């Protein structure tokens, strides 16, 4: 399928969703939009992920490139990086790029590139509390997660827990945590450096996509180059 056809077919052509996400980011630094991904795109992605051969999934690691290592204490899920080789991958990247363009126009975020992977949490899998980016390191600005699980019950576990930076976790305040059920088509977007988060152990197969919008590395590290 051509890129333009994927765009018209799956992007939803719905800027009100992008506007809601943009407003949430300004107000709170994160956005949680239940069942908001266009249904035909969610279906295409969920079909694709369950048909992906198991050997396409690799045990997820932590850290980048040379420090990359697998750590069973931190995370136990398996991932598969998304490319535009499939119709589903293409439609997803298209949707993400439309969101990127919208947020750049609206919020001047300067998002430059996008990377994302499918993730499979088998029964018992988890991802302990972490941040997706650290200040002064790397260039992930905005994280996006979407869920591909029809009929997820609260007894199925696997919730995403986001810790609000305004309420340190050492202080036990109920509203310091935001819990998201990984239901079909639910979208979560948040500032990568601001919100520690974790995935609680799933009690059945849990499918999702996690992606990151990045700044242009060469610009980010050379805002004021030495003369
Ligand atoms: C991640 C992540 C959250 C989720 O992959 O970095 O935090 O709910 N995923 O799958
Ligand atoms: Mn994360």
PDB file of C-alpha atoms and ligand atoms in Angstrom:
ATOM      1  CA  UNK A   1       0.000   0.000   0.000  1.00  0.00           C
ATOM      2  CA  UNK A   2       1.298   3.465  -0.836  1.00  0.00           C
ATOM      3  CA  UNK A   3       2.053   5.910   1.931  1.00  0.00           C
ATOM      4  CA  UNK A   4      -0.626   8.355   0.810  1.00  0.00           C
ATOM      5  CA  UNK A   5      -3.304   5.671   0.752  1.00  0.00           C
ATOM      6  CA  UNK A   6      -2.253   4.529   4.243  1.00  0.00           C
ATOM      7  CA  UNK A   7      -2.577   8.127   5.359  1.00  0.00           C
ATOM      8  CA  UNK A   8      -6.079   8.683   4.053  1.00  0.00           C
ATOM      9  CA  UNK A   9      -7.242   5.266   5.185  1.00  0.00           C
ATOM     10  CA  UNK A  10      -5.901   5.150   8.725  1.00  0.00           C
ATOM     11  CA  UNK A  11      -5.005   8.579  10.074  1.00  0.00           C
ATOM     12  CA  UNK A  12      -8.625   9.251  10.895  1.00  0.00           C
ATOM     13  CA  UNK A  13      -8.226  12.735   9.452  1.00  0.00           C
ATOM     14  CA  UNK A  14      -9.310  13.828  12.901  1.00  0.00           C
ATOM     15  CA  UNK A  15      -7.425  16.813  14.227  1.00  0.00           C
ATOM     16  CA  UNK A  16      -9.678  17.082  17.294  1.00  0.00           C
ATOM     17  CA  UNK A  17      -7.823  14.116  18.839  1.00  0.00           C
ATOM     18  CA  UNK A  18      -4.461  15.777  18.171  1.00  0.00           C
ATOM     19  CA  UNK A  19      -5.806  19.025  19.607  1.00  0.00           C
ATOM     20  CA  UNK A  20      -6.928  17.229  22.799  1.00  0.00           C
ATOM     21  CA  UNK A  21      -3.528  15.589  23.192  1.00  0.00           C
ATOM     22  CA  UNK A  22      -1.809  18.928  22.623  1.00  0.00           C
ATOM     23  CA  UNK A  23      -3.988  20.640  25.248  1.00  0.00           C
ATOM     24  CA  UNK A  24      -3.331  17.871  27.786  1.00  0.00           C
ATOM     25  CA  UNK A  25       0.443  18.159  27.273  1.00  0.00           C
ATOM     26  CA  UNK A  26       0.292  21.903  27.910  1.00  0.00           C
ATOM     27  CA  UNK A  27      -1.920  21.504  31.004  1.00  0.00           C
ATOM     28  CA  UNK A  28      -0.332  18.466  32.653  1.00  0.00           C
ATOM     29  CA  UNK A  29       2.644  17.165  30.649  1.00  0.00           C
ATOM     30  CA  UNK A  30       0.770  13.971  29.809  1.00  0.00           C
ATOM     31  CA  UNK A  31      -2.336  12.833  27.971  1.00  0.00           C
ATOM     32  CA  UNK A  32      -4.427   9.702  28.463  1.00  0.00           C
ATOM     33  CA  UNK A  33      -7.045   9.140  25.784  1.00  0.00           C
ATOM     34  CA  UNK A  34      -9.021   5.907  26.222  1.00  0.00           C
ATOM     35  CA  UNK A  35     -10.075   4.094  23.008  1.00  0.00           C
ATOM     36  CA  UNK A  36      -8.914   7.085  20.929  1.00  0.00           C
ATOM     37  CA  UNK A  37      -6.754   5.549  18.200  1.00  0.00           C
ATOM     38  CA  UNK A  38      -8.833   5.182  15.003  1.00  0.00           C
ATOM     39  CA  UNK A  39     -10.458   1.742  15.238  1.00  0.00           C
ATOM     40  CA  UNK A  40      -9.359   0.545  11.796  1.00  0.00           C
ATOM     41  CA  UNK A  41      -5.737   1.429  12.628  1.00  0.00           C
ATOM     42  CA  UNK A  42      -5.930  -0.308  16.037  1.00  0.00           C
ATOM     43  CA  UNK A  43      -7.405  -3.426  14.403  1.00  0.00           C
ATOM     44  CA  UNK A  44      -4.750  -3.477  11.687  1.00  0.00           C
ATOM     45  CA  UNK A  45      -1.971  -3.168  14.288  1.00  0.00           C
ATOM     46  CA  UNK A  46      -3.404  -5.747  16.646  1.00  0.00           C
ATOM     47  CA  UNK A  47      -3.855  -8.231  13.779  1.00  0.00           C
ATOM     48  CA  UNK A  48      -0.285  -7.578  12.662  1.00  0.00           C
ATOM     49  CA  UNK A  49       1.255  -8.004  16.120  1.00  0.00           C
ATOM     50  CA  UNK A  50      -0.418 -11.331  16.850  1.00  0.00           C
ATOM     51  CA  UNK A  51       0.686 -12.623  13.439  1.00  0.00           C
ATOM     52  CA  UNK A  52       4.318 -11.543  13.878  1.00  0.00           C
ATOM     53  CA  UNK A  53       6.511 -14.652  14.116  1.00  0.00           C
ATOM     54  CA  UNK A  54       7.890 -15.107  17.645  1.00  0.00           C
ATOM     55  CA  UNK A  55      11.465 -14.891  16.377  1.00  0.00           C
ATOM     56  CA  UNK A  56      10.780 -11.273  15.331  1.00  0.00           C
ATOM     57  CA  UNK A  57      10.527 -10.431  19.020  1.00  0.00           C
ATOM     58  CA  UNK A  58      13.709  -9.971  21.025  1.00  0.00           C
ATOM     59  CA  UNK A  59      14.088  -9.764  24.766  1.00  0.00           C
ATOM     60  CA  UNK A  60      14.023  -6.068  25.558  1.00  0.00           C
ATOM     61  CA  UNK A  61      17.139  -4.559  27.092  1.00  0.00           C
ATOM     62  CA  UNK A  62      17.820  -1.441  29.090  1.00  0.00           C
ATOM     63  CA  UNK A  63      20.189   1.396  28.248  1.00  0.00           C
ATOM     64  CA  UNK A  64      21.373   2.348  24.796  1.00  0.00           C
ATOM     65  CA  UNK A  65      23.933   0.826  22.398  1.00  0.00           C
ATOM     66  CA  UNK A  66      27.156  -0.092  24.214  1.00  0.00           C
ATOM     67  CA  UNK A  67      25.584  -0.130  27.648  1.00  0.00           C
ATOM     68  CA  UNK A  68      22.653  -2.163  26.424  1.00  0.00           C
ATOM     69  CA  UNK A  69      21.982  -5.152  28.616  1.00  0.00           C
ATOM     70  CA  UNK A  70      19.174  -7.461  29.475  1.00  0.00           C
ATOM     71  CA  UNK A  71      18.109  -7.213  33.076  1.00  0.00           C
ATOM     72  CA  UNK A  72      15.393  -9.530  34.318  1.00  0.00           C
ATOM     73  CA  UNK A  73      14.926  -7.409  37.419  1.00  0.00           C
ATOM     74  CA  UNK A  74      13.955  -4.339  35.408  1.00  0.00           C
ATOM     75  CA  UNK A  75      11.937  -5.619  32.472  1.00  0.00           C
ATOM     76  CA  UNK A  76      10.947  -8.969  31.010  1.00  0.00           C
ATOM     77  CA  UNK A  77       8.959  -8.037  27.884  1.00  0.00           C
ATOM     78  CA  UNK A  78       9.935  -8.770  24.269  1.00  0.00           C
ATOM     79  CA  UNK A  79      10.040  -6.141  21.530  1.00  0.00           C
ATOM     80  CA  UNK A  80      10.116  -5.794  17.754  1.00  0.00           C
ATOM     81  CA  UNK A  81      11.150  -2.464  16.195  1.00  0.00           C
ATOM     82  CA  UNK A  82       8.584  -1.082  13.761  1.00  0.00           C
ATOM     83  CA  UNK A  83       9.560  -0.351  10.167  1.00  0.00           C
ATOM     84  CA  UNK A  84       7.508   0.710   7.155  1.00  0.00           C
ATOM     85  CA  UNK A  85       7.931  -2.732   5.537  1.00  0.00           C
ATOM     86  CA  UNK A  86       4.376  -3.757   6.408  1.00  0.00           C
ATOM     87  CA  UNK A  87       1.052  -2.064   5.780  1.00  0.00           C
ATOM     88  CA  UNK A  88       0.478  -1.912   9.544  1.00  0.00           C
ATOM     89  CA  UNK A  89       3.923  -0.461  10.271  1.00  0.00           C
ATOM     90  CA  UNK A  90       3.455   2.078   7.512  1.00  0.00           C
ATOM     91  CA  UNK A  91       0.021   3.170   8.726  1.00  0.00           C
ATOM     92  CA  UNK A  92       1.294   3.490  12.304  1.00  0.00           C
ATOM     93  CA  UNK A  93       4.358   5.564  11.344  1.00  0.00           C
ATOM     94  CA  UNK A  94       2.072   7.758   9.286  1.00  0.00           C
ATOM     95  CA  UNK A  95      -0.258   8.359  12.199  1.00  0.00           C
ATOM     96  CA  UNK A  96       2.687   9.137  14.497  1.00  0.00           C
ATOM     97  CA  UNK A  97       4.166  11.544  11.952  1.00  0.00           C
ATOM     98  CA  UNK A  98       0.830  13.360  11.652  1.00  0.00           C
ATOM     99  CA  UNK A  99       0.794  13.754  15.439  1.00  0.00           C
ATOM    100  CA  UNK A 100       4.412  14.945  15.349  1.00  0.00           C
ATOM    101  CA  UNK A 101       3.632  17.570  12.695  1.00  0.00           C
ATOM    102  CA  UNK A 102       0.571  18.734  14.612  1.00  0.00           C
ATOM    103  CA  UNK A 103       2.455  19.104  17.923  1.00  0.00           C
ATOM    104  CA  UNK A 104       5.327  20.907  16.214  1.00  0.00           C
ATOM    105  CA  UNK A 105       2.927  23.425  14.661  1.00  0.00           C
ATOM    106  CA  UNK A 106       0.906  23.889  17.811  1.00  0.00           C
ATOM    107  CA  UNK A 107       3.552  23.724  20.564  1.00  0.00           C
ATOM    108  CA  UNK A 108       6.830  24.397  18.704  1.00  0.00           C
ATOM    109  CA  UNK A 109       8.276  21.228  20.194  1.00  0.00           C
ATOM    110  CA  UNK A 110      10.843  20.756  17.430  1.00  0.00           C
ATOM    111  CA  UNK A 111      10.219  17.005  17.267  1.00  0.00           C
ATOM    112  CA  UNK A 112      12.493  15.693  14.555  1.00  0.00           C
ATOM    113  CA  UNK A 113      12.281  11.927  14.337  1.00  0.00           C
ATOM    114  CA  UNK A 114      10.293   8.983  15.613  1.00  0.00           C
ATOM    115  CA  UNK A 115      11.207   5.439  16.654  1.00  0.00           C
ATOM    116  CA  UNK A 116       8.870   2.779  18.011  1.00  0.00           C
ATOM    117  CA  UNK A 117       8.530  -0.896  18.792  1.00  0.00           C
ATOM    118  CA  UNK A 118       5.828  -3.460  19.325  1.00  0.00           C
ATOM    119  CA  UNK A 119       5.967  -4.987  22.786  1.00  0.00           C
ATOM    120  CA  UNK A 120       4.670  -8.303  24.032  1.00  0.00           C
ATOM    121  CA  UNK A 121       4.315  -8.952  27.744  1.00  0.00           C
ATOM    122  CA  UNK A 122       3.571 -12.627  28.341  1.00  0.00           C
ATOM    123  CA  UNK A 123       1.871 -13.717  31.549  1.00  0.00           C
ATOM    124  CA  UNK A 124       3.978 -12.508  34.484  1.00  0.00           C
ATOM    125  CA  UNK A 125       5.995  -9.960  32.472  1.00  0.00           C
ATOM    126  CA  UNK A 126       6.576  -6.455  33.854  1.00  0.00           C
ATOM    127  CA  UNK A 127       8.678  -3.324  33.455  1.00  0.00           C
ATOM    128  CA  UNK A 128       9.763  -1.744  36.737  1.00  0.00           C
ATOM    129  CA  UNK A 129       9.654   1.969  37.444  1.00  0.00           C
ATOM    130  CA  UNK A 130      11.846   3.887  34.996  1.00  0.00           C
ATOM    131  CA  UNK A 131      12.122   7.046  32.933  1.00  0.00           C
ATOM    132  CA  UNK A 132      12.382   6.986  29.147  1.00  0.00           C
ATOM    133  CA  UNK A 133      14.950   9.811  29.046  1.00  0.00           C
ATOM    134  CA  UNK A 134      17.233  11.689  31.394  1.00  0.00           C
ATOM    135  CA  UNK A 135      17.977  15.385  31.301  1.00  0.00           C
ATOM    136  CA  UNK A 136      21.118  16.169  29.347  1.00  0.00           C
ATOM    137  CA  UNK A 137      21.343  12.628  27.997  1.00  0.00           C
ATOM    138  CA  UNK A 138      19.922  11.477  24.714  1.00  0.00           C
ATOM    139  CA  UNK A 139      17.157  13.288  22.994  1.00  0.00           C
ATOM    140  CA  UNK A 140      13.848  11.591  23.636  1.00  0.00           C
ATOM    141  CA  UNK A 141      11.318  14.324  24.261  1.00  0.00           C
ATOM    142  CA  UNK A 142       7.900  12.767  24.072  1.00  0.00           C
ATOM    143  CA  UNK A 143       6.811   9.177  24.693  1.00  0.00           C
ATOM    144  CA  UNK A 144       3.721   7.638  23.133  1.00  0.00           C
ATOM    145  CA  UNK A 145       2.170   4.301  24.051  1.00  0.00           C
ATOM    146  CA  UNK A 146      -0.866   2.641  22.486  1.00  0.00           C
ATOM    147  CA  UNK A 147      -2.551  -0.578  23.524  1.00  0.00           C
ATOM    148  CA  UNK A 148      -3.783  -3.362  21.286  1.00  0.00           C
ATOM    149  CA  UNK A 149      -5.737  -5.575  23.705  1.00  0.00           C
ATOM    150  CA  UNK A 150      -9.423  -6.182  23.086  1.00  0.00           C
ATOM    151  CA  UNK A 151     -11.541  -6.877  26.182  1.00  0.00           C
ATOM    152  CA  UNK A 152      -8.932  -6.141  28.848  1.00  0.00           C
ATOM    153  CA  UNK A 153     -10.397  -6.646  32.326  1.00  0.00           C
ATOM    154  CA  UNK A 154      -8.997  -4.927  35.411  1.00  0.00           C
ATOM    155  CA  UNK A 155      -8.265  -8.422  36.792  1.00  0.00           C
ATOM    156  CA  UNK A 156      -5.859  -8.951  33.840  1.00  0.00           C
ATOM    157  CA  UNK A 157      -3.253  -6.696  35.523  1.00  0.00           C
ATOM    158  CA  UNK A 158      -0.624  -5.137  33.258  1.00  0.00           C
ATOM    159  CA  UNK A 159      -1.583  -1.575  34.147  1.00  0.00           C
ATOM    160  CA  UNK A 160       0.679   1.316  33.285  1.00  0.00           C
ATOM    161  CA  UNK A 161       1.353   3.378  36.411  1.00  0.00           C
ATOM    162  CA  UNK A 162       2.555   6.945  35.871  1.00  0.00           C
ATOM    163  CA  UNK A 163       4.077   8.791  38.810  1.00  0.00           C
ATOM    164  CA  UNK A 164       3.305  12.466  38.857  1.00  0.00           C
ATOM    165  CA  UNK A 165       6.506  14.418  39.456  1.00  0.00           C
ATOM    166  CA  UNK A 166       4.637  16.794  41.750  1.00  0.00           C
ATOM    167  CA  UNK A 167       4.028  14.016  44.234  1.00  0.00           C
ATOM    168  CA  UNK A 168       7.248  12.138  45.102  1.00  0.00           C
ATOM    169  CA  UNK A 169       6.692   8.412  45.478  1.00  0.00           C
ATOM    170  CA  UNK A 170       8.222   8.478  48.980  1.00  0.00           C
ATOM    171  CA  UNK A 171       5.090  10.317  50.035  1.00  0.00           C
ATOM    172  CA  UNK A 172       2.165   7.957  49.871  1.00  0.00           C
ATOM    173  CA  UNK A 173      -0.561  10.061  48.380  1.00  0.00           C
ATOM    174  CA  UNK A 174      -3.266   8.302  46.446  1.00  0.00           C
ATOM    175  CA  UNK A 175      -3.398  10.805  43.651  1.00  0.00           C
ATOM    176  CA  UNK A 176       0.369  10.734  43.044  1.00  0.00           C
ATOM    177  CA  UNK A 177      -0.151   7.774  40.727  1.00  0.00           C
ATOM    178  CA  UNK A 178      -2.158   7.516  37.581  1.00  0.00           C
ATOM    179  CA  UNK A 179      -3.184   4.010  36.561  1.00  0.00           C
ATOM    180  CA  UNK A 180      -3.978   3.207  32.940  1.00  0.00           C
ATOM    181  CA  UNK A 181      -5.715   0.018  31.801  1.00  0.00           C
ATOM    182  CA  UNK A 182      -4.075  -1.191  28.551  1.00  0.00           C
ATOM    183  CA  UNK A 183      -7.314  -1.337  26.585  1.00  0.00           C
ATOM    184  CA  UNK A 184      -7.731  -1.536  22.826  1.00  0.00           C
ATOM    185  CA  UNK A 185      -6.915   1.817  21.220  1.00  0.00           C
ATOM    186  CA  UNK A 186      -6.031   3.703  24.408  1.00  0.00           C
ATOM    187  CA  UNK A 187      -3.314   6.317  23.768  1.00  0.00           C
ATOM    188  CA  UNK A 188      -0.875   7.656  26.374  1.00  0.00           C
ATOM    189  CA  UNK A 189       1.507  10.519  25.571  1.00  0.00           C
ATOM    190  CA  UNK A 190       3.904  12.079  28.099  1.00  0.00           C
ATOM    191  CA  UNK A 191       7.073  14.166  28.390  1.00  0.00           C
ATOM    192  CA  UNK A 192       9.823  11.541  28.457  1.00  0.00           C
ATOM    193  CA  UNK A 193      12.055  13.225  31.056  1.00  0.00           C
ATOM    194  CA  UNK A 194       9.295  14.169  33.467  1.00  0.00           C
ATOM    195  CA  UNK A 195       7.335  11.052  34.361  1.00  0.00           C
ATOM    196  CA  UNK A 196       8.697   7.876  35.932  1.00  0.00           C
ATOM    197  CA  UNK A 197       6.346   5.004  35.109  1.00  0.00           C
ATOM    198  CA  UNK A 198       6.078   1.240  35.327  1.00  0.00           C
ATOM    199  CA  UNK A 199       4.158  -1.672  33.873  1.00  0.00           C
ATOM    200  CA  UNK A 200       2.636  -3.974  36.494  1.00  0.00           C
ATOM    201  CA  UNK A 201       2.820  -7.711  35.887  1.00  0.00           C
ATOM    202  CA  UNK A 202       0.395  -8.787  33.187  1.00  0.00           C
ATOM    203  CA  UNK A 203      -1.809 -11.778  33.910  1.00  0.00           C
ATOM    204  CA  UNK A 204      -2.309 -12.580  30.233  1.00  0.00           C
ATOM    205  CA  UNK A 205      -0.656 -11.687  26.923  1.00  0.00           C
ATOM    206  CA  UNK A 206      -0.431  -7.915  26.687  1.00  0.00           C
ATOM    207  CA  UNK A 207       0.326  -6.141  23.399  1.00  0.00           C
ATOM    208  CA  UNK A 208       1.356  -2.526  22.990  1.00  0.00           C
ATOM    209  CA  UNK A 209       3.408  -0.079  20.983  1.00  0.00           C
ATOM    210  CA  UNK A 210       5.884   2.274  22.656  1.00  0.00           C
ATOM    211  CA  UNK A 211       7.411   5.110  20.654  1.00  0.00           C
ATOM    212  CA  UNK A 212       9.548   8.195  21.159  1.00  0.00           C
ATOM    213  CA  UNK A 213       9.751  11.490  19.379  1.00  0.00           C
ATOM    214  CA  UNK A 214      13.288  12.836  19.385  1.00  0.00           C
ATOM    215  CA  UNK A 215      15.035  16.119  18.798  1.00  0.00           C
ATOM    216  CA  UNK A 216      17.659  16.449  16.114  1.00  0.00           C
ATOM    217  CA  UNK A 217      20.729  15.175  17.948  1.00  0.00           C
ATOM    218  CA  UNK A 218      23.272  17.393  16.211  1.00  0.00           C
ATOM    219  CA  UNK A 219      21.213  20.485  16.961  1.00  0.00           C
ATOM    220  CA  UNK A 220      20.350  19.415  20.518  1.00  0.00           C
ATOM    221  CA  UNK A 221      24.006  19.005  21.459  1.00  0.00           C
ATOM    222  CA  UNK A 222      25.196  22.150  19.719  1.00  0.00           C
ATOM    223  CA  UNK A 223      22.763  24.875  20.640  1.00  0.00           C
ATOM    224  CA  UNK A 224      25.624  27.227  21.325  1.00  0.00           C
ATOM    225  CA  UNK A 225      28.667  25.678  19.642  1.00  0.00           C
ATOM    226  CA  UNK A 226      32.080  26.858  20.850  1.00  0.00           C
ATOM    227  CA  UNK A 227      33.652  29.348  18.454  1.00  0.00           C
TER     228      UNK A 227
HETATM  229  C1  LIG B   1       8.271   1.434  27.665  1.00  0.00           C
HETATM  230  C2  LIG B   1       7.066   1.574  28.513  1.00  0.00           C
HETATM  231  C3  LIG B   1       4.691   1.284  28.848  1.00  0.00           C
HETATM  232  C4  LIG B   1       3.555   0.360  28.537  1.00  0.00           C
HETATM  233  O1  LIG B   1       8.274   0.576  26.765  1.00  0.00           O
HETATM  234  O2  LIG B   1       9.238   2.213  27.886  1.00  0.00           O
HETATM  235  O3  LIG B   1       7.152   2.249  29.517  1.00  0.00           O
HETATM  236  O4  LIG B   1       2.478   0.554  29.136  1.00  0.00           O
HETATM  237  N1  LIG B   1       5.882   1.003  28.144  1.00  0.00           N
HETATM  238  O5  LIG B   1       3.710  -0.573  27.734  1.00  0.00           O
HETATM  239 MN1  LIG B   2       8.856   3.600  29.433  1.00  0.00          MN
END
